[in-house]
Short mmCIF file of C-alpha atoms in Angstrom, two decimals:
data_model
loop_
_atom_site.label_atom_id
_atom_site.label_comp_id
_atom_site.label_asym_id
_atom_site.label_seq_id
_atom_site.Cartn_x
_atom_site.Cartn_y
_atom_site.Cartn_z
CA PRO A 91 48.48 -41.77 16.83
CA GLY A 92 48.05 -41.14 19.76
CA ARG A 93 47.89 -44.60 21.56
CA GLU A 94 51.31 -43.18 22.47
CA LYS A 95 51.72 -41.07 25.45
CA VAL A 96 54.26 -38.67 25.43
CA GLY A 97 52.88 -35.86 28.11
CA ARG A 98 49.61 -34.12 29.82
CA ILE A 99 48.63 -30.78 29.65
CA THR A 100 45.78 -28.83 32.56
CA TRP A 101 43.30 -27.03 31.10
CA GLN A 102 44.66 -23.85 32.35
CA GLN A 103 47.70 -24.55 29.82
CA VAL A 104 45.07 -25.20 27.56
CA LEU A 105 43.67 -21.64 27.76
CA GLU A 106 47.08 -20.19 27.44
CA ILE A 107 47.84 -22.10 24.64
CA ALA A 108 44.48 -20.39 22.70
CA LYS A 109 45.22 -16.72 24.34
CA GLN A 110 48.23 -17.04 22.50
CA LYS A 111 47.00 -19.16 19.27
CA MET A 112 43.39 -16.90 19.09
CA PRO A 113 44.86 -14.21 16.12
CA ASP A 114 45.41 -17.49 13.96
CA MET A 115 42.84 -18.97 14.40
CA ASN A 116 39.23 -19.03 13.10
CA THR A 117 37.20 -17.49 16.04
CA THR A 118 37.62 -14.56 18.62
CA ASP A 119 35.97 -16.75 21.28
CA LEU A 120 38.54 -18.17 23.97
CA GLU A 121 36.38 -21.38 25.34
CA ALA A 122 36.39 -22.20 21.31
CA ALA A 123 39.86 -21.95 20.82
CA ALA A 124 40.47 -23.98 23.88
CA ARG A 125 38.36 -27.02 22.60
CA MET A 126 40.29 -26.43 19.29
CA ILE A 127 43.44 -27.01 21.14
CA ALA A 128 42.17 -29.52 23.45
CA GLY A 129 40.83 -31.47 20.56
CA SER A 130 43.81 -31.30 18.74
CA ALA A 131 45.96 -32.48 21.64
CA ARG A 132 45.45 -36.37 21.64
CA PRO A 133 46.26 -37.28 18.03
CA MET A 134 49.81 -36.18 19.88
CA GLY A 135 49.53 -38.43 22.45
CA VAL A 136 49.16 -35.52 24.93
CA GLU A 137 45.88 -35.99 27.78
CA VAL A 138 44.20 -32.83 28.75
CA VAL A 139 43.48 -33.18 32.49
CA GLY A 140 41.66 -30.56 33.91
CA PRO A 141 38.56 -30.57 36.93
CA PRO A 142 34.98 -32.54 36.76
CA GLU A 143 33.17 -29.09 35.33
CA VAL A 144 36.08 -28.25 32.73
CA ILE A 145 35.97 -32.01 31.43
CA ALA A 146 31.81 -31.45 31.68
CA PHE A 147 32.41 -28.07 29.60
CA LEU A 148 34.09 -29.77 26.83
CA GLU A 149 32.53 -32.84 26.55
CA GLU A 150 29.35 -30.74 25.43
CA ASP A 151 31.14 -30.51 21.80
CA GLU A 152 30.74 -33.85 19.96
CA GLU A 153 34.40 -33.76 18.45
CA PHE A 154 36.06 -33.08 21.92
CA LEU A 155 33.71 -36.78 22.34
CA GLU A 156 35.14 -38.64 19.47
CA LEU A 157 38.41 -37.27 20.37
CA PHE A 158 38.67 -38.18 24.11
CA PRO A 159 36.24 -41.00 24.42
CA PHE A 160 37.05 -41.86 27.97
CA ARG A 161 36.49 -40.05 31.10
CA VAL A 162 38.65 -41.18 34.25
CA GLU A 163 38.16 -39.00 37.50
CA PHE A 164 40.83 -38.97 39.73
CA SER A 165 40.47 -38.21 44.35
CA PRO A 166 42.65 -35.59 45.67
CA GLU A 167 41.84 -37.48 49.03
CA ILE A 168 42.95 -40.90 50.15
CA PRO A 169 41.71 -42.95 53.37
CA TYR A 170 43.83 -42.56 55.80
CA THR A 171 44.98 -45.87 56.89
CA LYS A 172 48.07 -47.66 58.17
CA GLU A 173 47.51 -49.39 54.36
CA ASN A 174 48.42 -45.70 52.87
CA VAL A 175 50.15 -44.53 55.78
CA ALA A 176 52.88 -47.33 54.42
CA TYR A 177 52.33 -47.15 50.75
CA LEU A 178 53.24 -43.37 51.30
CA GLY A 179 56.49 -44.43 53.40
CA GLY A 180 57.80 -46.75 50.75
CA PHE A 181 56.89 -43.33 48.24
CA LEU A 182 59.37 -41.44 49.72
CA GLN A 183 61.68 -44.06 50.13
CA ALA A 184 61.58 -45.60 46.35
CA GLU A 185 62.38 -40.99 45.34
CA GLY A 186 65.30 -41.24 48.14
CA VAL A 187 64.15 -39.74 51.11
CA ALA A 188 65.38 -41.58 54.61
CA LEU A 189 62.48 -41.11 57.97
CA THR A 190 62.24 -42.88 60.86
CA PRO A 191 58.58 -44.33 61.99
CA GLU A 192 58.12 -40.86 63.97
CA GLY A 193 58.91 -38.58 60.50
CA LEU A 194 56.49 -40.52 58.86
CA SER A 195 53.69 -39.91 60.80
CA ALA A 196 54.45 -36.39 61.53
CA LEU A 197 53.75 -36.25 56.23
CA ALA A 198 51.14 -38.04 57.49
CA ASP A 199 49.73 -35.68 59.84
CA GLU A 200 50.34 -32.93 57.14
CA ALA A 201 48.70 -34.75 54.38
CA ARG A 202 45.57 -34.52 56.71
CA ARG A 203 45.71 -31.55 57.73
CA TRP A 204 45.79 -30.46 53.68
CA ALA A 205 42.87 -32.92 53.22
CA GLY A 206 41.06 -30.85 55.85
CA HIS A 207 39.64 -33.95 57.59
CA LYS A 208 41.13 -36.26 60.22
CA GLU A 209 40.16 -39.90 58.45
CA ARG A 210 41.80 -38.53 54.75
CA LEU A 211 44.95 -38.00 53.51
CA ASP A 212 45.93 -35.50 50.70
CA ALA A 213 46.71 -37.47 47.46
CA ARG A 214 48.83 -34.96 45.65
CA LEU A 215 52.00 -36.77 46.65
CA TYR A 216 54.79 -34.85 45.32
CA ARG A 217 53.62 -31.79 47.79
CA LEU A 218 54.81 -34.64 50.68
CA LEU A 219 57.66 -34.88 48.80
CA ASP A 220 58.74 -31.81 48.47
CA LEU A 221 58.17 -31.07 52.39
CA ALA A 222 60.17 -34.23 53.03
CA ARG A 223 63.08 -33.23 51.36
CA GLU A 224 62.84 -29.85 53.17
CA ALA A 225 62.72 -32.13 56.14
CA SER A 226 65.67 -34.18 55.33
CA ALA A 227 67.64 -31.57 54.72
CA LEU A 228 67.73 -29.99 58.69
CA LYS A 229 67.93 -34.38 59.52
CA HIS A 230 68.86 -37.74 58.21
CA PRO A 231 66.63 -39.23 58.14
CA LEU A 232 64.07 -36.88 59.08
CA ASP A 233 62.06 -37.44 62.04
CA ARG A 234 59.18 -35.48 63.58
CA GLU A 235 61.53 -32.44 64.77
CA ALA A 236 62.57 -32.04 61.51
CA VAL A 237 58.98 -31.95 59.42
CA GLU A 238 58.09 -29.36 62.36
CA LYS A 239 61.00 -26.87 62.19
CA ALA A 240 60.42 -27.94 58.04
CA LEU A 241 57.05 -26.69 58.34
CA LEU A 242 57.88 -23.65 60.80
CA ALA A 243 60.50 -22.51 58.10
CA ARG A 244 57.88 -22.45 55.15
CA GLU A 245 55.50 -20.65 57.68
CA GLU A 246 58.24 -17.93 58.11
CA ARG A 247 59.17 -17.57 54.93
CA PHE A 248 55.50 -16.78 54.05
CA GLY A 249 54.17 -15.34 57.04
CA LEU A 250 55.18 -11.40 57.00
CA GLU A 251 51.94 -10.23 55.80
CA GLU A 252 50.31 -12.21 58.68
CA GLU A 253 53.39 -10.57 61.24
CA LEU A 254 52.26 -7.25 60.25
CA TYR A 255 48.81 -7.84 60.83
CA LEU A 256 49.46 -9.12 64.65
CA LYS A 257 51.60 -6.00 64.94
CA ASP A 258 48.47 -3.61 63.67
CA LEU A 259 46.69 -5.87 66.10
CA GLU A 260 48.75 -4.76 68.98
CA GLU A 261 49.41 -1.47 67.74
CA GLY A 262 45.53 -0.86 68.24
CA VAL A 263 45.25 -0.35 64.11
CA VAL A 264 43.61 -3.21 63.35
CA ALA A 265 40.01 -2.87 65.97
CA LEU A 266 39.28 -6.08 67.39
CA GLU A 267 38.54 -7.20 71.14
CA VAL A 268 38.97 -10.36 72.29
CA GLN A 269 37.23 -10.30 76.06
CA GLY A 270 34.28 -8.09 77.70
CA MET A 271 30.68 -7.51 76.22
CA GLN A 272 29.76 -5.52 72.97
CA VAL A 273 26.43 -4.44 72.02
CA GLY A 274 26.35 -5.80 68.56
CA GLU A 275 29.25 -6.62 67.69
CA ILE A 276 31.08 -9.93 67.55
CA ASN A 277 34.13 -11.63 66.25
CA GLY A 278 33.42 -13.74 62.33
CA LEU A 279 36.24 -15.52 60.83
CA VAL A 280 37.98 -15.81 57.07
CA VAL A 281 40.43 -16.77 55.99
CA VAL A 282 42.82 -14.58 53.87
CA GLU A 283 43.93 -16.69 50.94
CA GLY A 284 47.97 -17.08 49.95
CA PRO A 285 50.40 -20.00 50.18
CA LEU A 286 49.80 -20.52 53.21
CA PRO A 287 46.09 -19.85 53.87
CA ARG A 288 45.67 -18.29 57.78
CA GLY A 289 42.37 -17.65 59.10
CA ARG A 290 41.92 -14.19 60.91
CA PRO A 291 38.73 -13.18 63.00
CA VAL A 292 37.42 -9.99 61.83
CA ARG A 293 34.56 -7.58 63.74
CA ILE A 294 31.13 -7.66 62.66
CA THR A 295 29.04 -5.24 63.71
CA ALA A 296 24.93 -4.51 63.66
CA GLN A 297 22.74 -1.06 64.02
CA ALA A 298 19.13 -1.65 64.61
CA GLY A 299 16.31 0.41 63.94
CA PRO A 300 12.55 1.20 62.89
CA GLY A 301 12.35 0.47 59.74
CA ARG A 302 10.64 -1.96 56.33
CA GLU A 303 14.45 -2.35 54.70
CA GLY A 304 15.19 -5.29 56.26
CA ILE A 305 18.43 -6.71 56.74
CA LEU A 306 20.68 -4.21 54.96
CA SER A 307 24.33 -5.40 54.02
CA ILE A 308 27.19 -2.05 53.54
CA ASP A 309 28.86 -5.24 51.91
CA ARG A 310 26.75 -5.96 49.61
CA GLU A 311 24.93 -2.76 48.65
CA VAL A 312 28.53 -1.50 47.47
CA GLY A 313 29.55 -5.10 45.69
CA LEU A 314 32.07 -6.62 48.08
CA GLY A 315 29.89 -9.37 48.61
CA GLY A 316 29.79 -12.24 46.08
CA GLN A 317 26.88 -13.78 45.44
CA VAL A 318 26.88 -16.98 48.11
CA PHE A 319 28.13 -13.75 50.36
CA HIS A 320 24.39 -12.47 49.13
CA LYS A 321 22.76 -15.45 49.61
CA ALA A 322 23.43 -16.36 53.37
CA VAL A 323 22.43 -12.29 53.94
CA LEU A 324 18.25 -13.29 52.42
CA THR A 325 18.85 -16.98 54.40
CA LEU A 326 19.51 -14.66 57.80
CA ALA A 327 16.13 -12.56 56.57
CA GLY A 328 14.52 -16.14 56.55
CA TYR A 329 15.47 -17.05 59.84
CA LEU A 330 14.71 -13.65 61.10
CA ARG A 331 10.79 -13.70 59.16
CA GLY A 332 11.05 -17.61 60.14
CA SER A 333 11.54 -17.09 64.39
CA TYR A 334 9.15 -13.82 64.72
CA ALA A 335 6.47 -14.82 62.12
CA SER A 336 3.67 -13.38 64.92
CA LEU A 337 4.71 -10.49 64.55
CA GLY A 338 3.71 -9.84 61.24
CA ALA A 339 6.58 -8.09 58.48
CA LEU A 340 9.67 -7.20 60.23
CA SER A 341 9.33 -3.36 61.29
CA ALA A 342 13.26 -2.91 61.40
CA THR A 343 15.94 -2.05 59.17
CA VAL A 344 19.32 -3.89 60.45
CA SER A 345 22.65 -2.45 58.90
CA LEU A 346 25.29 -5.34 59.04
CA VAL A 347 28.94 -5.17 57.71
CA PHE A 348 32.32 -6.09 58.22
CA GLU A 349 34.65 -3.90 59.84
CA GLN A 350 37.77 -2.73 58.56
CA SER A 351 37.16 -5.03 54.83
CA TYR A 352 37.78 -3.37 51.81
CA GLY A 353 37.89 -6.37 49.68
CA GLY A 354 36.16 -8.97 48.05
CA ILE A 355 33.67 -11.30 50.59
CA GLU A 356 32.47 -14.78 49.59
CA GLY A 357 30.73 -17.57 51.23
CA ASP A 358 28.03 -18.56 53.62
CA SER A 359 30.36 -19.17 56.92
CA ALA A 360 30.12 -16.05 58.75
CA GLY A 361 25.92 -16.77 58.76
CA LEU A 362 26.32 -17.85 62.43
CA ALA A 363 27.92 -14.90 63.57
CA GLU A 364 25.75 -12.45 61.31
CA LEU A 365 23.04 -13.62 62.48
CA LEU A 366 24.00 -13.40 66.20
CA ALA A 367 25.21 -9.39 65.60
CA VAL A 368 21.96 -8.97 64.51
CA LEU A 369 20.20 -10.12 67.54
CA SER A 370 21.80 -8.56 69.68
CA ALA A 371 21.83 -4.51 67.82
CA ILE A 372 17.62 -5.80 67.64
CA SER A 373 17.89 -6.67 71.64
CA GLY A 374 20.14 -4.25 73.04
CA LEU A 375 22.08 -7.48 74.94
CA PRO A 376 25.85 -7.61 75.15
CA LEU A 377 27.59 -10.60 72.66
CA ARG A 378 30.45 -11.74 74.54
CA GLN A 379 34.02 -11.06 72.76
CA ASP A 380 36.22 -13.62 73.66
CA LEU A 381 34.82 -16.13 70.94
CA ALA A 382 35.06 -16.04 67.58
CA VAL A 383 31.90 -17.88 65.79
CA THR A 384 31.97 -19.39 62.31
CA GLY A 385 28.59 -21.66 60.40
CA ALA A 386 26.38 -20.89 57.81
CA ILE A 387 23.03 -21.51 59.31
CA ASP A 388 19.37 -22.21 57.80
CA GLN A 389 16.45 -20.59 57.34
CA THR A 390 15.07 -23.34 59.80
CA GLY A 391 18.20 -22.39 62.67
CA ARG A 392 20.64 -25.25 61.86
CA VAL A 393 24.09 -24.35 62.50
CA LEU A 394 25.56 -26.19 59.04
CA ALA A 395 29.23 -27.18 58.11
CA VAL A 396 32.04 -24.35 57.03
CA GLY A 397 35.65 -25.02 54.96
CA ARG A 398 38.74 -24.32 56.31
CA VAL A 399 37.93 -24.68 60.20
CA ALA A 400 41.13 -26.06 61.75
CA GLU A 401 42.84 -22.70 59.77
CA LYS A 402 39.77 -19.96 60.98
CA VAL A 403 40.11 -21.40 65.00
CA GLU A 404 43.91 -21.79 64.56
CA GLY A 405 43.50 -17.35 63.43
CA PHE A 406 41.84 -16.55 66.64
CA PHE A 407 44.29 -18.53 68.55
CA ARG A 408 47.17 -16.59 67.33
CA VAL A 409 45.15 -13.47 67.75
CA CYS A 410 44.19 -14.27 71.69
CA GLN A 411 47.91 -14.77 72.24
CA THR A 412 48.94 -11.49 70.83
CA LEU A 413 46.61 -10.18 72.25
CA GLY A 414 46.74 -12.23 75.64
CA LEU A 415 45.49 -15.44 76.43
CA THR A 416 42.89 -15.20 79.18
CA GLY A 417 41.64 -18.99 79.35
CA SER A 418 38.02 -17.95 78.62
CA GLN A 419 38.61 -17.97 75.21
CA GLY A 420 37.37 -19.44 71.83
CA VAL A 421 35.64 -20.40 68.84
CA VAL A 422 31.66 -21.79 68.40
CA LEU A 423 31.61 -24.11 65.60
CA PRO A 424 29.35 -25.94 63.34
CA LYS A 425 29.63 -29.63 65.59
CA ALA A 426 29.74 -31.04 61.84
CA ASN A 427 33.00 -29.97 61.10
CA LEU A 428 34.54 -31.61 64.37
CA PRO A 429 36.13 -34.45 61.90
CA HIS A 430 38.06 -31.37 60.25
CA LEU A 431 39.64 -30.03 62.52
CA THR A 432 43.04 -30.95 61.96
CA LEU A 433 44.81 -28.53 64.55
CA ARG A 434 48.34 -27.83 65.45
CA LYS A 435 50.41 -29.01 68.48
CA GLU A 436 49.83 -25.91 70.52
CA VAL A 437 46.56 -25.51 69.80
CA VAL A 438 44.92 -28.95 70.80
CA GLU A 439 47.31 -28.61 73.81
CA ALA A 440 45.93 -25.30 74.47
CA VAL A 441 42.43 -27.29 74.69
CA ALA A 442 43.26 -30.05 76.16
CA LYS A 443 44.65 -27.22 79.66
CA GLY A 444 42.16 -25.57 79.42
CA ARG A 445 43.69 -22.17 78.21
CA PHE A 446 41.07 -22.33 75.24
CA HIS A 447 38.28 -23.64 74.59
CA LEU A 448 36.33 -25.18 71.44
CA TYR A 449 32.25 -25.29 71.51
CA ALA A 450 30.49 -27.11 68.76
CA VAL A 451 27.15 -26.46 68.18
CA GLU A 452 23.98 -27.75 65.90
CA GLU A 453 21.38 -25.10 66.42
CA VAL A 454 20.95 -21.35 66.55
CA ASP A 455 19.94 -21.69 70.32
CA GLN A 456 22.61 -23.20 71.45
CA ALA A 457 24.83 -20.39 69.79
CA ILE A 458 22.59 -17.32 71.04
CA GLU A 459 22.97 -18.50 74.93
CA LEU A 460 26.94 -19.49 74.16
CA LEU A 461 27.47 -16.08 73.26
CA PHE A 462 24.54 -13.84 74.83
CA GLY A 463 25.00 -16.04 78.68
CA ARG A 464 20.81 -16.23 78.45
CA LYS A 465 18.93 -18.57 77.82
CA ALA A 466 17.34 -18.29 74.01
CA TYR A 467 14.21 -18.21 74.46
CA TRP A 468 15.37 -14.45 77.22
CA VAL A 469 16.55 -13.99 74.03
CA HIS A 470 13.84 -14.34 71.62
CA ASP A 471 11.47 -12.67 74.02
CA LYS A 472 13.31 -9.50 73.76
CA VAL A 473 13.44 -9.16 70.36
CA ARG A 474 10.08 -9.38 70.10
CA GLU A 475 9.79 -6.94 72.08
CA VAL A 476 11.83 -4.11 70.57
CA LEU A 477 10.31 -5.22 67.68
CA GLY A 478 6.63 -4.94 68.37
CA GLU A 479 7.91 -1.15 69.98
CA PHE A 480 9.86 -0.49 66.17
CA ARG A 481 6.22 -1.73 64.96
CA LYS A 482 4.08 1.17 67.17
CA MET A 483 7.03 3.84 65.94
CA GLU A 484 6.32 2.82 62.46
CA ASN A 485 2.58 3.06 62.29
CA GLY A 486 2.53 6.10 64.07
CA GLU A 487 1.27 4.76 67.76
CA GLU A 488 4.30 5.50 69.55
CA ASN A 489 6.66 7.99 69.63
CA PRO A 490 10.68 7.00 70.23
CA SER A 491 11.57 9.13 72.90
CA PRO A 492 13.61 12.11 72.55
#
C-alpha cells in the first residue's frame, strides 16, 4: 500500500480536512488533527506537498517520519538560460500553444518578473500556460504583442482599486506631493497585495522635539505594525545612537507615522525612508518630494535589499504620471536590488529618456545627499547641533524661544 501514487494534497488542504473531521477525532488540537490526516494519506498513495517550514513541523512527529521517510525539495525558480527558455517553449507547444520566437521571449520576460530576478525564471509553468492561452485567444500563433495585450487585459480586470486610488490622488483626497521640498516628510513605498500586487507610495511624516522617548512610531503604538516593522524602528533608533553617541543619550522625542494608512504594516523596507524623515524633522532641513525611497537599513548605516522592488518603482511611476511627470522624479533603492529590476517597458523607456530616474545606494549617507541636496556631513552636523540644543532644554540650561 502507498507505493502507487494516486494524487497529491497540499498542507492547506490537509488543514481544511482536519477542521471538518475534528469533531470525529480524538483531539481538539488542529495541528495534531492535521498530522493525523497527513499520516493517513501515504498508505492511500497520496503525497503531501507544502512549504519547507510545514514539512519541518510535521517531521517533529516520529510517526510522520515513518510514513514519509523521504523529503524532496523543489525550487520555484530556475536559471534564465537559452536551454530553459527552449524547454519552456517545448512545454507550451506540447500543451497545444502555437507561438513565435518573439512570443516565447515575451513569456520568458514575464516569468522573470514573477521570479523577481533578471537571471531567473518562475518554474510554475502552469501560470505561464494560463497566460499563453489567454494570449493565444488574441492572436494565433501568439507573439509579443498578444502577450502584452493579455497582460494589459489582466491589469484592467483587477485594476478597479488602483483606478480609484489614482482618482483620489488627482482630487486631493490622498495627500501626496511629487514635487518641491518639505521638512519631516518623505515618500516611502509599499506593496498592496492582491491578484496583481501593486506598488504604491505612502507619505511618511516625522515631528521632533526635546524629550527622552526616542523614536515613537505611532503605527506601532496603536498596534498596526508587525514584528518586523517594530524591528526596523528599533534598528533606526540604534543607528541614531551610534551616529550621535558623542552627545550621550538621545535627548529627543520623534514621532513617526505612515499618513492615511489604516491597515496593518509589516516589513522593514521603509527603514531608510523613516530614517531620512527623522533626520529632516530633527535638523529642520527639507527633503525632496520628487523622489520616493525604499530600502532597509542596519545599525551601521548600510542600505539592505528589500522585496518587490520592481512593483514599487512602477507604482511611483504611475503616480507621477497621474500627477504630472516633471523629468526630475525617481526612486532611491538599494544597490543590492538592481538584479531584481524587471521593469515594464514604459518605465524602462522613461528612464532611458531621462524622464524618470533610478538611484542605487549602498550607504545611508548616499541617500542623505540625494534627498537633502547637501553633503551628508553637513546634515549630520546640523542634527548634532539641534540635539545639543534639545539636551540643554531638557537640562533646564536654556529655554525655548516663545
